[in-house]
Amino acid sequence: MARPTPMSGFPEWLPRERLVEQYVVDSVREVFELHGFASIETRAVEPLDQLLRKGETDKEIYLLRRLQAEDASDSDLGLHFDLTVPFARYVLENAGKLDFPLRRYQIQKAWRGERPQEGRYREFLQADIDVVDRDTLPFHYEVELPLVMADALARLPIPAVSMHVNNRRIPEGFYRGIGIDDPMAVLRTVDKLGKVGARGVHEILVDSLGCTPTQADACLALAEIRTEDSSFVDQVRALGASNELLDQGLEELGRVIEAGREHAPGLLVADLSIARGLDYYTGTVYETTMIGAEKLGSICSGGRYDALASDGETTYPGVGLSFGVTRLLARLIGQGTAQASRSVPTCVLVALPDEESRPRCQRIAASLRSRGIASHVAPAAEKYGKQIRFAQRRGIPFVWFPQPDGSEQVRDIRSGEQVDADSGAWEPPAADRRPQVSEVTIVEEES
Amino acid sequence: MARPTPMSGFPEWLPRERLVEQYVVDSVREVFELHGFASIETRAVEPLDQLLRKGETDKEIYLLRRLQAEDASDSDLGLHFDLTVPFARYVLENAGKLDFPLRRYQIQKAWRGERPQEGRYREFLQADIDVVDRDTLPFHYEVELPLVMADALARLPIPAVSMHVNNRRIPEGFYRGIGIDDPMAVLRTVDKLGKVGARGVHEILVDSLGCTPTQADACLALAEIRTEDSSFVDQVRALGASNELLDQGLEELGRVIEAGREHAPGLLVADLSIARGLDYYTGTVYETTMIGAEKLGSICSGGRYDALASDGETTYPGVGLSFGVTRLLARLIGQGTAQASRSVPTCVLVALPDEESRPRCQRIAASLRSRGIASHVAPAAEKYGKQIRFAQRRGIPFVWFPQPDGSEQVRDIRSGEQVDADSGAWEPPAADRRPQVSEVTIVEEES
């Protein structure tokens, strides 16, 4: 066949890049499990009617059909476009067999049937955590979940993150408190701040939505509030609105921010401009940016749903965050900033003096592996220089040399130092045991 | 929404079952990496023309189309039905950036657009290892690869396996050596032994393929040879055929079997009845059954291709094995024989005396986590009996009790033993740190 070319929107990694992805996935998984989250995986497909429940994405679904289907029996199946819809279905389907509250994580690919174009992913990896309960979900999970995700992100070789938090009760209560009847319309307008600016938002609020100039000023002032402690409460109060929903929102957001200050100082910011998703979330909402790389946008967002799922009789409220692994990795790897120290797991290449020695060399490699040291034998009994270059090209740090007298030597091919060694006892430095992933710097590009 | 029901052919696991799957995947991954295999993942989709290169599966492909596509731009994409086709494409696409010989493993789902019916998987997890080289691939990889896979399978909580090995040169050379012109037609007939029996095969060979009764007898005699050492060579010789290809096949199979006897006694069986796949494999072929559960069929098979991939100029020969994770797990989990010791990763539940103590309890849990002990705080400050039952239902072995005087105690809820403990120093028994998966017994069902 002719040489194939990459397919836009379906990123794939070379082995050395894949090691970075594995490192990221392993790290977040470990933290999720340390916090007691259980793994689930759902099938890649859902019935189309489930997928269409979230109206906004109905243009981005991949439908399936069997190549040789005589009927249209599978034509109502589509690939999931996130992990929330399948999780909600899984909860309903297995409700009788699950223990609630359920702490679950899910690291899987999702697909969106986007037009092929630069920067749009049609296949991408997500890492989600959610706590879901039956009927009611205590508020404290809205405090805990962002800290779990922050704990996971802190293990990654990326800049520190800042998690911007709002509570959907604050804008809704505030808008109602100043006499606005359709808070959702106002919220959608305020969400355009970045695009049309304060003046543009003000104009729409007054001209199209019938706000008074004073109301519009207050809405803009609310969206400007951003504090790392609970002082946002006084700033909101100074704007003069009064409403029960607002009071509840301020109290809840205050608890989230204060818990953040105790457990992860500098992490959380009360940011009353966060509007995205407020129409389907019902409590706290989160967006996460890397400090110094804010233009990359949110790498992890989520919030609380009062009804993640419902079967008519029972409702399952939940709170969760979703980390966009591919979105982050594509930028890191695309910039060449994320680096694994080698392209293979191998720590020791066992050199082959001659083909007859292969069984002996296999025994040496097996002996190293029995103590968890990744090792295999060189492909051919070439000159040692060529065998060393085999290791060098892959970044394998050590080459093992069986000696004619039955003894053994190991060479650190970075320093060239070669010493006597016993394959039944030798240990590599801890940092060489597995490929290392170095801390990266994010270079912001003009968008 | 109404309560959804499971979808035939798309198995999903409950959290406790998923732990078994994770254990299996983690175990084989660890072994593959110890042997220096690098991970890759390929996108879920391939162009339809790539997928159709393997003629036999053209009826089982899921095609994609975008729900709202105005044109048919994605209609030539399908979900991959194995990991070999995408790997071959990946090798060609990235040939200039890969180091050969390339040792890669790939653990991913694949899809087949089967009719919905019992026991047919439409989504399934595969774990593949392959070594691929440019132009030529040394024979010794045909010796090494089955031992790597056997090493991986040996870590699983399943019965010991037996790997049945043949070399496609043996039947082809043998048939030619006794004067048969169309060895492939004979091979396909001999492959029906299980279905139509020796008498049926004999009949087809003589009546339809024009073999003499003596030739047919010899073909059947060859397929009966099954030895755990190299004695199969003499048994084949005794049948009187002589052919250069046969000689090469016997020599190669002998080397595979002898290496197995050295590195993994009892693992390999020379089994000259193995015919499956011989029409696209070009050297050694492997099939693997669990001892005492042979009726389950092969859980892992593979072989050598002289041209895994080719771009017209360069050919990439390879040898690999594919382990059907879902096929195995569905049986283990379906029988309820595979068990994880708990349904969550949590090792310690920190009990909550009252809601005001939550920050203190969070600090205790964080202290345990900092030493790699999975822990979280109870959902609510209920009576201790209820909190203990929360742990019991999930199989969490330890509950931590903060005391009013600032001290702490930990209870093993299996024994009821409760002792003073310091969350900054306490260590659980090694076996309790993570969920354990117990050794399973396979119960054969009549097929």
Tab-separated table of C-alpha atoms in Angstrom, chain A residues 8-369:
chain	number	residue	atom	x	y	z
A	8	SER	CA	-6.628	15.352	10.851
A	9	GLY	CA	-8.280	15.366	14.267
A	10	PHE	CA	-7.084	11.874	15.236
A	11	PRO	CA	-3.790	12.467	17.045
A	12	GLU	CA	-1.397	9.528	17.427
A	13	TRP	CA	1.885	9.506	19.295
A	14	LEU	CA	5.278	8.053	18.575
A	15	PRO	CA	6.529	5.648	21.274
A	16	ARG	CA	8.531	8.376	23.047
A	17	GLU	CA	5.483	10.659	23.050
A	18	ARG	CA	3.186	7.868	24.123
A	19	LEU	CA	5.376	7.478	27.233
A	20	VAL	CA	4.409	11.030	28.195
A	21	GLU	CA	0.747	10.164	27.739
A	22	GLN	CA	1.164	6.988	29.800
A	23	TYR	CA	2.911	8.978	32.504
A	24	VAL	CA	0.047	11.471	32.618
A	25	VAL	CA	-2.638	8.785	32.667
A	26	ASP	CA	-0.813	6.646	35.248
A	27	SER	CA	-0.275	9.669	37.489
A	28	VAL	CA	-3.868	10.839	37.538
A	29	ARG	CA	-5.127	7.292	37.907
A	30	GLU	CA	-2.906	6.758	40.932
A	31	VAL	CA	-4.189	9.890	42.614
A	32	PHE	CA	-7.822	9.085	41.838
A	33	GLU	CA	-7.377	5.639	43.370
A	34	LEU	CA	-5.604	7.053	46.422
A	35	HIS	CA	-8.747	9.118	46.968
A	36	GLY	CA	-10.864	5.963	46.740
A	37	PHE	CA	-12.298	6.446	43.277
A	38	ALA	CA	-13.129	3.183	41.501
A	39	SER	CA	-12.485	2.762	37.806
A	40	ILE	CA	-15.210	2.074	35.340
A	41	GLU	CA	-15.178	1.900	31.572
A	42	THR	CA	-18.252	2.146	29.420
A	43	ARG	CA	-18.717	0.854	25.908
A	44	ALA	CA	-17.833	3.299	23.119
A	45	VAL	CA	-21.366	3.444	21.773
A	46	GLU	CA	-24.688	4.708	23.100
A	47	PRO	CA	-28.142	4.742	21.568
A	48	LEU	CA	-28.610	7.901	19.564
A	49	ASP	CA	-31.524	9.112	21.697
A	50	GLN	CA	-29.253	9.122	24.764
A	51	LEU	CA	-26.576	11.056	22.918
A	52	LEU	CA	-29.052	13.652	21.741
A	53	ARG	CA	-30.255	14.512	25.246
A	54	LYS	CA	-27.562	17.207	25.369
A	55	GLY	CA	-28.877	19.381	22.566
A	56	GLU	CA	-25.776	21.432	21.945
A	57	THR	CA	-23.681	18.648	20.485
A	58	ASP	CA	-26.155	17.056	18.106
A	59	LYS	CA	-24.085	18.063	15.125
A	60	GLU	CA	-20.944	16.326	16.322
A	61	ILE	CA	-21.887	12.699	16.682
A	62	TYR	CA	-20.442	9.780	14.746
A	63	LEU	CA	-23.150	7.314	13.884
A	64	LEU	CA	-22.348	3.661	13.232
A	65	ARG	CA	-23.665	1.294	10.668
A	66	ARG	CA	-22.616	-2.231	9.857
A	67	LEU	CA	-20.914	-2.409	6.476
A	68	GLN	CA	-22.952	-5.368	5.319
A	69	ALA	CA	-26.126	-4.772	7.306
A	70	GLU	CA	-29.210	-5.950	5.495
A	71	ASP	CA	-31.341	-3.843	7.775
A	72	ALA	CA	-30.762	-0.642	9.719
A	73	SER	CA	-30.505	-2.454	13.071
A	74	ASP	CA	-27.423	-0.591	14.305
A	75	SER	CA	-28.200	2.735	12.743
A	76	ASP	CA	-29.360	4.104	16.072
A	77	LEU	CA	-25.921	3.743	17.662
A	78	GLY	CA	-23.365	6.522	17.936
A	79	LEU	CA	-19.921	6.950	19.516
A	80	HIS	CA	-20.028	8.803	22.831
A	81	PHE	CA	-18.804	12.408	22.677
A	82	ASP	CA	-18.029	12.704	26.394
A	83	LEU	CA	-17.934	10.428	29.449
A	84	THR	CA	-20.827	12.026	31.319
A	85	VAL	CA	-23.664	10.781	29.142
A	86	PRO	CA	-22.428	7.150	29.230
A	87	PHE	CA	-21.760	7.380	32.980
A	88	ALA	CA	-25.298	8.612	33.629
A	89	ARG	CA	-26.659	5.706	31.581
A	90	TYR	CA	-24.354	3.247	33.421
A	91	VAL	CA	-25.603	4.524	36.794
A	92	LEU	CA	-29.229	4.031	35.827
A	93	GLU	CA	-28.591	0.644	34.250
A	94	ASN	CA	-26.672	-0.697	37.245
A	95	ALA	CA	-28.277	1.291	40.055
A	96	GLY	CA	-29.346	-1.850	41.902
A	97	LYS	CA	-25.793	-3.221	41.914
A	98	LEU	CA	-23.848	-0.067	42.768
A	99	ASP	CA	-23.035	1.295	46.225
A	100	PHE	CA	-23.923	4.963	46.683
A	101	PRO	CA	-22.387	7.464	47.080
A	102	LEU	CA	-20.329	6.159	44.176
A	103	ARG	CA	-16.854	7.611	43.663
A	104	ARG	CA	-15.834	6.712	40.134
A	105	TYR	CA	-13.126	7.704	37.687
A	106	GLN	CA	-13.168	7.006	33.988
A	107	ILE	CA	-10.283	7.477	31.570
A	108	GLN	CA	-11.396	6.816	28.028
A	109	LYS	CA	-11.482	8.188	24.562
A	110	ALA	CA	-14.441	10.086	23.186
A	111	TRP	CA	-15.279	11.090	19.618
A	112	ARG	CA	-16.857	14.070	17.969
A	113	GLY	CA	-17.857	13.997	14.335
A	114	GLU	CA	-16.296	17.368	13.616
A	115	ARG	CA	-15.440	18.568	10.174
A	116	PRO	CA	-11.762	17.822	9.610
A	117	GLN	CA	-9.959	21.047	10.551
A	118	GLU	CA	-6.848	22.163	12.373
A	119	GLY	CA	-7.009	22.051	16.153
A	120	ARG	CA	-10.312	20.209	16.361
A	121	TYR	CA	-10.038	16.758	17.861
A	122	ARG	CA	-12.289	14.067	16.494
A	123	GLU	CA	-10.830	11.514	18.938
A	124	PHE	CA	-9.576	12.561	22.356
A	125	LEU	CA	-8.803	11.140	25.766
A	126	GLN	CA	-10.668	12.388	28.844
A	127	ALA	CA	-10.069	11.663	32.527
A	128	ASP	CA	-13.200	12.207	34.597
A	129	ILE	CA	-13.967	11.941	38.291
A	130	ASP	CA	-17.467	12.129	39.706
A	131	VAL	CA	-19.245	11.395	42.951
A	132	VAL	CA	-22.855	10.480	42.440
A	133	ASP	CA	-25.437	9.714	45.098
A	134	ARG	CA	-29.068	8.715	45.237
A	135	ASP	CA	-31.734	11.407	45.856
A	136	THR	CA	-29.423	13.850	47.643
A	137	LEU	CA	-25.702	14.613	47.475
A	138	PRO	CA	-24.058	16.407	50.413
A	139	PHE	CA	-22.514	19.761	49.537
A	140	HIS	CA	-19.091	18.778	50.920
A	141	TYR	CA	-18.318	16.871	47.712
A	142	GLU	CA	-18.325	20.206	45.888
A	143	VAL	CA	-15.466	21.153	48.213
A	144	GLU	CA	-13.631	17.837	47.923
A	145	LEU	CA	-13.725	17.100	44.183
A	146	PRO	CA	-11.691	20.094	42.926
A	147	LEU	CA	-9.046	19.261	45.538
A	148	VAL	CA	-8.829	15.662	44.289
A	149	MET	CA	-8.381	16.840	40.707
A	150	ALA	CA	-5.848	19.464	41.782
A	151	ASP	CA	-3.937	16.737	43.626
A	152	ALA	CA	-3.850	14.758	40.358
A	153	LEU	CA	-2.780	17.706	38.205
A	154	ALA	CA	-0.028	18.546	40.706
A	155	ARG	CA	1.674	15.241	39.828
A	156	LEU	CA	1.978	16.195	36.170
A	157	PRO	CA	5.080	17.765	34.663
A	158	ILE	CA	3.186	20.969	33.878
A	159	PRO	CA	3.041	24.470	35.373
A	160	ALA	CA	0.957	25.021	38.510
A	161	VAL	CA	-2.740	25.383	37.838
A	162	SER	CA	-5.318	27.849	39.007
A	163	MET	CA	-8.862	26.637	39.474
A	164	HIS	CA	-11.518	29.263	38.924
A	165	VAL	CA	-14.704	28.601	40.817
A	166	ASN	CA	-18.160	30.056	40.706
A	167	ASN	CA	-21.559	28.960	41.934
A	168	ARG	CA	-24.450	29.179	39.617
A	169	ARG	CA	-26.671	30.453	42.423
A	170	ILE	CA	-24.624	33.657	42.641
A	171	PRO	CA	-25.366	35.169	39.228
A	172	GLU	CA	-28.889	33.803	39.156
A	173	GLY	CA	-29.694	35.082	42.655
A	174	PHE	CA	-27.891	38.351	42.036
A	175	TYR	CA	-29.716	39.049	38.770
A	176	ARG	CA	-33.041	38.249	40.391
A	177	GLY	CA	-32.050	40.359	43.390
A	178	ILE	CA	-31.638	43.432	41.214
A	179	GLY	CA	-34.959	42.844	39.504
A	180	ILE	CA	-33.997	40.927	36.353
A	181	ASP	CA	-36.624	38.405	35.255
A	182	ASP	CA	-34.665	36.284	32.766
A	183	PRO	CA	-31.326	35.621	34.456
A	184	MET	CA	-30.310	32.948	31.899
A	185	ALA	CA	-30.494	35.399	28.995
A	186	VAL	CA	-28.333	37.856	30.942
A	187	LEU	CA	-25.859	35.138	31.812
A	188	ARG	CA	-25.473	34.096	28.189
A	189	THR	CA	-24.799	37.720	27.323
A	190	VAL	CA	-22.249	38.230	30.099
A	191	ASP	CA	-20.543	35.067	28.835
A	192	LYS	CA	-19.719	37.041	25.655
A	193	LEU	CA	-17.506	39.474	27.602
A	194	GLY	CA	-14.343	38.091	26.058
A	195	LYS	CA	-15.744	38.474	22.552
A	196	VAL	CA	-17.663	41.742	22.561
A	197	GLY	CA	-16.175	43.542	25.566
A	198	ALA	CA	-17.889	45.318	28.469
A	199	ARG	CA	-19.365	47.998	26.248
A	200	GLY	CA	-20.865	45.428	23.878
A	201	VAL	CA	-22.373	43.426	26.735
A	202	HIS	CA	-23.807	46.585	28.277
A	203	GLU	CA	-25.440	47.496	24.967
A	204	ILE	CA	-27.098	44.087	24.522
A	205	LEU	CA	-28.312	44.024	28.132
A	206	VAL	CA	-29.947	47.429	27.786
A	207	ASP	CA	-31.081	47.384	24.153
A	208	SER	CA	-32.091	43.756	23.670
A	209	LEU	CA	-32.869	42.435	27.141
A	210	GLY	CA	-34.499	45.518	28.578
A	211	CYS	CA	-32.149	46.020	31.551
A	212	THR	CA	-31.765	49.499	32.997
A	213	PRO	CA	-28.242	50.968	32.638
A	214	THR	CA	-27.855	50.568	36.409
A	215	GLN	CA	-28.764	46.871	36.227
A	216	ALA	CA	-26.329	46.388	33.343
A	217	ASP	CA	-23.566	48.139	35.305
A	218	ALA	CA	-24.226	45.844	38.264
A	219	CYS	CA	-24.089	42.729	36.092
A	220	LEU	CA	-20.736	43.796	34.669
A	221	ALA	CA	-19.404	44.688	38.101
A	222	LEU	CA	-20.354	41.222	39.392
A	223	ALA	CA	-18.443	39.527	36.565
A	224	GLU	CA	-15.321	41.495	37.440
A	225	ILE	CA	-15.026	40.074	40.947
A	226	ARG	CA	-12.094	37.723	41.362
A	227	THR	CA	-10.561	36.945	44.778
A	228	GLU	CA	-8.370	34.250	46.289
A	229	ASP	CA	-10.184	34.412	49.606
A	230	SER	CA	-13.718	35.023	50.843
A	231	SER	CA	-13.516	38.766	50.312
A	232	PHE	CA	-15.631	38.309	47.178
A	233	VAL	CA	-18.614	38.089	49.541
A	234	ASP	CA	-18.209	41.684	50.719
A	235	GLN	CA	-17.582	42.850	47.155
A	236	VAL	CA	-20.844	41.266	46.020
A	237	ARG	CA	-22.706	42.678	49.019
A	238	ALA	CA	-21.380	46.153	48.146
A	239	LEU	CA	-23.250	45.902	44.842
A	240	GLY	CA	-26.456	45.990	46.845
A	241	ALA	CA	-28.377	42.946	45.623
A	242	SER	CA	-30.311	40.838	48.093
A	243	ASN	CA	-31.736	37.415	47.396
A	244	GLU	CA	-31.960	34.073	49.183
A	245	LEU	CA	-30.422	32.102	46.292
A	246	LEU	CA	-27.561	34.607	46.212
A	247	ASP	CA	-26.987	34.143	49.950
A	248	GLN	CA	-26.788	30.370	49.524
A	249	GLY	CA	-24.408	30.702	46.574
A	250	LEU	CA	-22.114	33.074	48.445
A	251	GLU	CA	-22.037	30.814	51.494
A	252	GLU	CA	-21.250	27.717	49.397
A	253	LEU	CA	-18.587	29.378	47.303
A	254	GLY	CA	-17.052	30.747	50.495
A	255	ARG	CA	-16.777	27.210	51.893
A	256	VAL	CA	-15.118	25.920	48.721
A	257	ILE	CA	-12.605	28.781	48.668
A	258	GLU	CA	-11.756	28.472	52.372
A	259	ALA	CA	-11.224	24.725	52.113
A	260	GLY	CA	-8.922	25.369	49.161
A	261	ARG	CA	-6.938	27.863	51.222
A	262	GLU	CA	-6.434	25.218	53.895
A	263	HIS	CA	-5.645	22.168	51.735
A	264	ALA	CA	-4.060	23.723	48.651
A	265	PRO	CA	-3.086	27.364	49.179
A	266	GLY	CA	-3.036	29.398	45.962
A	267	LEU	CA	-5.080	26.871	44.010
A	268	LEU	CA	-8.612	28.235	44.038
A	269	VAL	CA	-9.875	31.596	42.840
A	270	ALA	CA	-13.447	32.770	43.294
A	271	ASP	CA	-14.131	34.029	39.770
A	272	LEU	CA	-17.624	35.383	39.283
A	273	SER	CA	-17.155	35.659	35.521
A	274	ILE	CA	-17.250	31.882	35.037
A	275	ALA	CA	-20.493	31.356	33.160
A	276	ARG	CA	-19.905	28.370	30.918
A	277	GLY	CA	-22.070	25.446	31.749
A	278	LEU	CA	-24.101	27.368	34.270
A	279	ASP	CA	-27.241	26.458	32.374
A	280	TYR	CA	-26.887	22.745	33.086
A	281	TYR	CA	-24.884	22.807	36.305
A	282	THR	CA	-26.846	23.609	39.433
A	283	GLY	CA	-24.230	24.524	42.048
A	284	THR	CA	-20.467	24.993	42.071
A	285	VAL	CA	-18.672	25.156	38.699
A	286	TYR	CA	-14.959	24.849	37.983
A	287	GLU	CA	-12.554	25.828	35.223
A	288	THR	CA	-8.805	25.232	35.386
A	289	THR	CA	-5.979	27.057	33.647
A	290	MET	CA	-2.217	26.641	33.819
A	291	ILE	CA	-0.517	29.661	35.363
A	292	GLY	CA	1.384	31.464	32.611
A	293	ALA	CA	-0.522	29.571	29.912
A	294	GLU	CA	-4.003	30.942	30.437
A	295	LYS	CA	-4.534	31.377	26.708
A	296	LEU	CA	-4.544	27.611	26.304
A	297	GLY	CA	-7.938	27.772	27.980
A	298	SER	CA	-9.436	25.449	30.539
A	299	ILE	CA	-7.742	22.053	30.752
A	300	CYS	CA	-10.209	20.714	33.272
A	301	SER	CA	-13.730	21.801	34.086
A	302	GLY	CA	-16.895	20.567	35.692
A	303	GLY	CA	-19.465	21.221	38.330
A	304	ARG	CA	-22.464	19.976	40.209
A	305	TYR	CA	-25.571	18.581	38.581
A	306	ASP	CA	-28.705	18.082	40.683
A	307	ALA	CA	-29.762	15.396	38.243
A	308	LEU	CA	-26.831	13.645	36.601
A	309	ALA	CA	-29.329	10.912	35.848
A	310	SER	CA	-32.941	10.131	36.603
A	311	ASP	CA	-35.238	7.238	35.789
A	312	GLY	CA	-38.395	9.106	36.715
A	313	GLU	CA	-38.550	7.637	40.210
A	314	THR	CA	-35.053	8.173	41.517
A	315	THR	CA	-32.739	11.071	40.802
A	316	TYR	CA	-28.958	10.803	40.976
A	317	PRO	CA	-27.228	14.107	41.774
A	318	GLY	CA	-23.522	14.347	41.094
A	319	VAL	CA	-20.475	16.543	41.034
A	320	GLY	CA	-17.481	15.967	38.820
A	321	LEU	CA	-14.578	17.302	36.823
A	322	SER	CA	-13.287	16.314	33.427
A	323	PHE	CA	-9.616	16.654	32.476
A	324	GLY	CA	-8.917	16.943	28.742
A	325	VAL	CA	-5.802	14.796	28.411
A	326	THR	CA	-5.447	15.012	24.626
A	327	ARG	CA	-5.996	18.755	24.527
A	328	LEU	CA	-3.143	19.233	26.986
A	329	LEU	CA	-0.819	16.607	25.503
A	330	ALA	CA	-1.275	17.787	21.939
A	331	ARG	CA	0.018	21.180	22.966
A	332	LEU	CA	2.889	19.811	25.093
A	333	ILE	CA	3.966	17.286	22.508
A	334	GLY	CA	3.353	19.616	19.576
A	335	GLN	CA	5.724	22.119	21.142
A	336	GLY	CA	8.238	19.387	21.835
A	337	THR	CA	8.386	20.486	25.447
A	338	ALA	CA	7.216	17.228	26.988
A	339	GLN	CA	10.066	14.749	26.841
A	340	ALA	CA	10.515	11.188	27.971
A	341	SER	CA	14.090	10.268	28.822
A	342	ARG	CA	13.962	7.326	26.396
A	343	SER	CA	11.667	5.898	23.743
A	344	VAL	CA	11.392	2.396	25.201
A	345	PRO	CA	10.804	0.955	28.682
A	346	THR	CA	14.112	-0.925	28.452
A	347	CYS	CA	16.664	-0.118	31.163
A	348	VAL	CA	19.348	-2.638	30.179
A	349	LEU	CA	20.245	-3.978	26.741
A	350	VAL	CA	22.108	-7.260	27.034
A	351	ALA	CA	24.818	-7.277	24.341
A	352	LEU	CA	25.244	-10.420	22.297
A	353	PRO	CA	28.852	-11.604	21.780
A	354	ASP	CA	27.776	-14.251	19.241
A	355	GLU	CA	24.515	-15.944	18.261
A	356	GLU	CA	25.477	-19.086	20.255
A	357	SER	CA	25.422	-16.990	23.426
A	358	ARG	CA	21.759	-16.009	22.994
A	359	PRO	CA	20.464	-18.508	25.607
A	360	ARG	CA	23.036	-17.245	28.131
A	361	CYS	CA	22.099	-13.636	27.339
A	362	GLN	CA	18.398	-14.472	27.660
A	363	ARG	CA	19.113	-15.856	31.137
A	364	ILE	CA	20.880	-12.623	32.102
A	365	ALA	CA	17.933	-10.542	30.863
A	366	ALA	CA	15.472	-12.818	32.683
A	367	SER	CA	17.474	-12.447	35.877
A	368	LEU	CA	17.314	-8.646	35.622
A	369	ARG	CA	13.589	-8.739	34.835
